[in-house]
Amino acid sequence: MAAQNPNPGPWDNSMSDGGTAIPDKLILSGSAHDVFVRHDHDYHFGGSLWDKIKADARMAWGLLKKPGSWKLISLPAFLAVSTVGIKYFNWKGPGVPSA
C-alpha cells in the first residue's frame, strides 16, 4: 500500500512515472503522458472513494479524447486502476477501504 499522508507535500510532474503498466506512447497514436501525469497528481493528493472514482474516470476520459488506439485502451486502463489502484491512492478521512 502506498504511504498514506494526510498532508502530502507539493506536487511536481517529475514525481510521476507516467502510465506505470501502460506505455506513455503508442505507435501512430501519439503520447498520453499528460493524462497519466494528471492521474498520478490526483492519486498523490488523494481523498475519498468518490475522489478516486473521479480521478480514474478523468484518466479514462482523457484517453478517450486522444487520437488513435488510445480509445481502445481507455476501458481496460479504467478497470485496471479502479481495482489495482486501490492500494496506491492516498486515502483520507473516514470510510477508508481496506486494501
XYZ file of N, CA and C in Angstrom:
297
model
N 0.844 -1.181 0.000
C 0.000 0.000 0.000
C 0.887 1.241 0.000
N 0.477 2.232 -0.731
C 1.221 3.491 -0.788
C 1.186 4.163 0.579
N 2.209 4.939 0.863
C 2.239 5.687 2.116
C 1.039 6.623 2.167
N 0.306 6.572 3.258
C -0.866 7.422 3.420
C -0.433 8.697 4.124
N -0.707 9.818 3.504
C -0.242 11.088 4.023
C -1.405 12.069 4.043
N -1.876 12.465 5.240
C -2.994 13.394 5.308
C -2.640 14.788 4.798
N -1.359 15.104 4.746
C -0.904 16.405 4.251
C 0.239 16.201 3.261
N -0.076 15.723 2.042
C 1.002 15.469 1.081
C 1.714 16.749 0.687
N 2.991 16.605 0.411
C 3.789 17.757 0.002
C 3.400 18.260 -1.371
N 4.047 19.326 -1.810
C 3.729 19.887 -3.120
C 3.994 18.879 -4.239
N 3.235 19.013 -5.288
C 3.367 18.123 -6.441
C 4.337 18.706 -7.459
N 5.126 17.837 -8.039
C 5.985 18.193 -9.161
C 5.796 17.094 -10.203
N 5.621 17.471 -11.465
C 5.354 16.478 -12.507
C 6.446 15.427 -12.637
N 7.653 15.734 -12.162
C 8.732 14.746 -12.227
C 8.488 13.586 -11.254
N 7.520 13.738 -10.350
C 7.188 12.671 -9.406
C 6.398 11.550 -10.086
N 5.856 11.820 -11.243
C 5.032 10.841 -11.957
C 5.896 9.838 -12.707
N 5.422 8.602 -12.764
C 6.094 7.597 -13.590
C 5.328 7.363 -14.885
N 4.412 8.246 -15.192
C 3.633 8.100 -16.423
C 2.566 7.036 -16.263
N 2.438 6.173 -17.247
C 1.373 5.182 -17.251
C 1.636 3.938 -16.429
N 2.713 3.863 -15.694
C 3.104 2.717 -14.876
C 3.137 1.442 -15.716
N 2.024 0.733 -15.857
C 1.997 -0.522 -16.617
C 1.507 -0.325 -18.051
N 1.236 0.909 -18.429
C 0.757 1.228 -19.773
C 1.798 2.137 -20.424
N 2.192 1.852 -21.660
C 3.164 2.744 -22.306
C 2.600 4.150 -22.473
N 3.457 5.147 -22.331
C 3.017 6.540 -22.477
C 2.787 6.928 -23.931
N 3.388 6.170 -24.856
C 3.253 6.460 -26.290
C 2.838 5.192 -27.019
N 1.984 5.368 -28.010
C 1.613 4.270 -28.897
C 1.985 4.659 -30.322
N 2.492 3.709 -31.080
C 2.852 3.976 -32.476
C 1.611 4.461 -33.212
N 1.746 5.526 -33.937
C 0.689 6.149 -34.735
C -0.424 6.796 -33.908
N -0.321 6.759 -32.586
C -1.370 7.350 -31.751
C -0.864 8.483 -30.875
N 0.445 8.671 -30.817
C 0.996 9.755 -30.016
C 1.096 9.424 -28.539
N 1.273 10.453 -27.754
C 1.529 10.316 -26.323
C 0.289 10.645 -25.495
N 0.159 9.940 -24.384
C -0.882 10.247 -23.401
C -0.229 10.543 -22.055
N 1.047 10.900 -22.093
C 1.792 11.148 -20.855
C 1.090 12.176 -19.972
N 0.544 13.229 -20.571
C -0.129 14.266 -19.787
C -1.318 13.710 -19.009
N -2.029 12.757 -19.582
C -3.181 12.144 -18.908
C -2.709 11.350 -17.690
N -1.619 10.601 -17.853
C -1.108 9.788 -16.758
C -0.486 10.639 -15.652
N 0.153 11.729 -16.021
C 0.719 12.634 -15.011
C -0.407 13.224 -14.163
N -1.497 13.635 -14.795
C -2.635 14.183 -14.049
C -3.218 13.126 -13.107
N -3.282 11.878 -13.567
C -3.805 10.793 -12.731
C -2.900 10.573 -11.516
N -1.587 10.587 -11.731
C -0.652 10.460 -10.605
C -0.804 11.632 -9.639
N -1.014 12.822 -10.175
C -1.251 14.017 -9.356
C -2.478 13.804 -8.467
N -3.564 13.343 -9.063
C -4.795 13.109 -8.305
C -4.589 12.056 -7.221
N -3.847 10.998 -7.528
C -3.583 9.957 -6.535
C -2.675 10.480 -5.418
N -1.740 11.340 -5.750
C -0.833 11.917 -4.752
C -1.619 12.683 -3.690
N -2.565 13.505 -4.123
C -3.333 14.307 -3.169
C -4.477 13.524 -2.545
N -4.934 12.468 -3.211
C -5.878 11.539 -2.618
C -7.225 12.121 -2.260
N -7.842 11.502 -1.257
C -9.149 11.935 -0.804
C -10.032 10.751 -0.477
N -11.289 10.868 -0.850
C -12.298 9.861 -0.541
C -12.441 8.864 -1.697
N -13.315 7.898 -1.496
C -13.606 6.956 -2.568
C -14.140 7.697 -3.791
N -14.986 8.696 -3.566
C -15.522 9.486 -4.671
C -14.393 10.200 -5.422
N -13.401 10.710 -4.704
C -12.258 11.368 -5.348
C -11.474 10.383 -6.215
N -11.339 9.139 -5.742
C -10.639 8.121 -6.529
C -11.420 7.794 -7.795
N -12.733 7.635 -7.662
C -13.572 7.346 -8.828
C -13.446 8.471 -9.854
N -13.465 9.720 -9.380
C -13.330 10.860 -10.297
C -11.964 10.862 -10.976
N -10.901 10.559 -10.222
C -9.549 10.531 -10.800
C -9.446 9.456 -11.883
N -9.993 8.284 -11.596
C -9.939 7.188 -12.565
C -10.775 7.504 -13.803
N -11.951 8.095 -13.598
C -12.813 8.466 -14.726
C -12.168 9.569 -15.564
N -11.507 10.530 -14.901
C -10.823 11.607 -15.628
C -9.715 11.033 -16.512
N -8.995 10.033 -15.988
C -7.953 9.402 -16.786
C -8.564 8.703 -18.004
N -9.630 7.933 -17.787
C -10.280 7.217 -18.889
C -10.812 8.195 -19.934
N -11.427 9.273 -19.483
C -11.962 10.277 -20.404
C -10.827 10.945 -21.186
N -9.723 11.214 -20.507
C -8.567 11.805 -21.181
C -8.027 10.889 -22.273
N -8.007 9.580 -22.005
C -7.552 8.629 -23.020
C -8.536 8.552 -24.182
N -9.830 8.631 -23.883
C -10.847 8.609 -24.945
C -10.698 9.785 -25.899
N -10.239 10.917 -25.378
C -10.092 12.115 -26.205
C -8.813 12.100 -27.041
N -7.902 11.180 -26.736
C -6.656 11.074 -27.500
C -6.933 10.380 -28.837
N -6.115 10.660 -29.845
C -6.339 10.039 -31.157
C -5.889 8.580 -31.201
N -6.387 7.886 -32.193
C -5.904 6.539 -32.485
C -6.305 5.490 -31.470
N -5.369 4.616 -31.159
C -5.630 3.430 -30.339
C -5.904 3.712 -28.873
N -5.705 4.936 -28.414
C -5.957 5.242 -27.002
C -7.404 4.950 -26.625
N -8.311 5.108 -27.571
C -9.720 4.837 -27.298
C -9.935 3.373 -26.916
N -9.147 2.478 -27.509
C -9.256 1.050 -27.205
C -8.684 0.711 -25.832
N -7.762 1.506 -25.369
C -7.087 1.252 -24.093
C -7.839 1.884 -22.925
N -8.699 2.826 -23.206
C -9.373 3.587 -22.164
C -10.122 2.704 -21.158
N -10.972 1.812 -21.626
C -11.755 0.973 -20.710
C -10.879 -0.003 -19.928
N -9.978 -0.767 -20.572
C -9.110 -1.645 -19.776
C -8.263 -0.880 -18.755
N -7.790 0.306 -19.129
C -6.998 1.111 -18.186
C -7.860 1.541 -17.008
N -9.092 1.962 -17.281
C -10.009 2.359 -16.209
C -10.269 1.189 -15.262
N -10.548 0.021 -15.808
C -10.813 -1.153 -14.968
C -9.589 -1.525 -14.138
N -8.408 -1.405 -14.726
C -7.175 -1.734 -14.004
C -6.941 -0.786 -12.833
N -7.028 0.521 -13.082
C -6.759 1.463 -11.988
C -7.883 1.462 -10.956
N -9.085 1.105 -11.373
C -10.202 1.047 -10.429
C -10.011 -0.063 -9.405
N -9.324 -1.123 -9.799
C -9.117 -2.243 -8.883
C -7.717 -2.216 -8.268
N -6.699 -2.271 -9.099
C -5.319 -2.326 -8.604
C -4.922 -1.015 -7.932
N -5.469 0.097 -8.403
C -5.108 1.404 -7.866
C -5.536 1.654 -6.439
N -6.388 0.792 -5.902
C -6.867 0.974 -4.525
C -5.700 1.078 -3.550
N -4.664 0.279 -3.772
C -3.546 0.285 -2.820
C -2.567 1.435 -3.043
N -2.735 2.201 -4.122
C -1.822 3.308 -4.408
C -2.433 4.681 -4.159
N -3.734 4.736 -3.964
C -4.422 6.002 -3.739
C -4.150 6.484 -2.322
N -3.985 7.795 -2.134
C -3.743 8.380 -0.814
C -5.096 8.613 -0.134
N -5.545 7.609 0.630
C -6.856 7.677 1.278
C -6.831 8.650 2.446
N -7.899 9.433 2.555
C -8.019 10.396 3.657
C -9.422 10.321 4.233
N -9.521 10.527 5.519
C -10.830 10.644 6.145
C -11.458 9.314 6.511
N -12.693 9.382 7.048
C -13.389 8.169 7.482
C -13.830 7.343 6.277
N -14.060 6.091 6.521
C -14.552 5.221 5.470
C -13.487 4.792 4.487
N -12.245 4.784 4.925
C -11.149 4.378 4.049
C -11.245 2.875 3.813
N -11.322 2.428 2.546
C -11.409 0.993 2.273
C -10.148 0.270 2.711
N -10.309 -0.956 3.147
C -9.126 -1.749 3.480
C -8.604 -2.380 2.202
N -7.291 -2.419 2.079
C -6.695 -2.930 0.832
C -6.395 -4.396 0.932
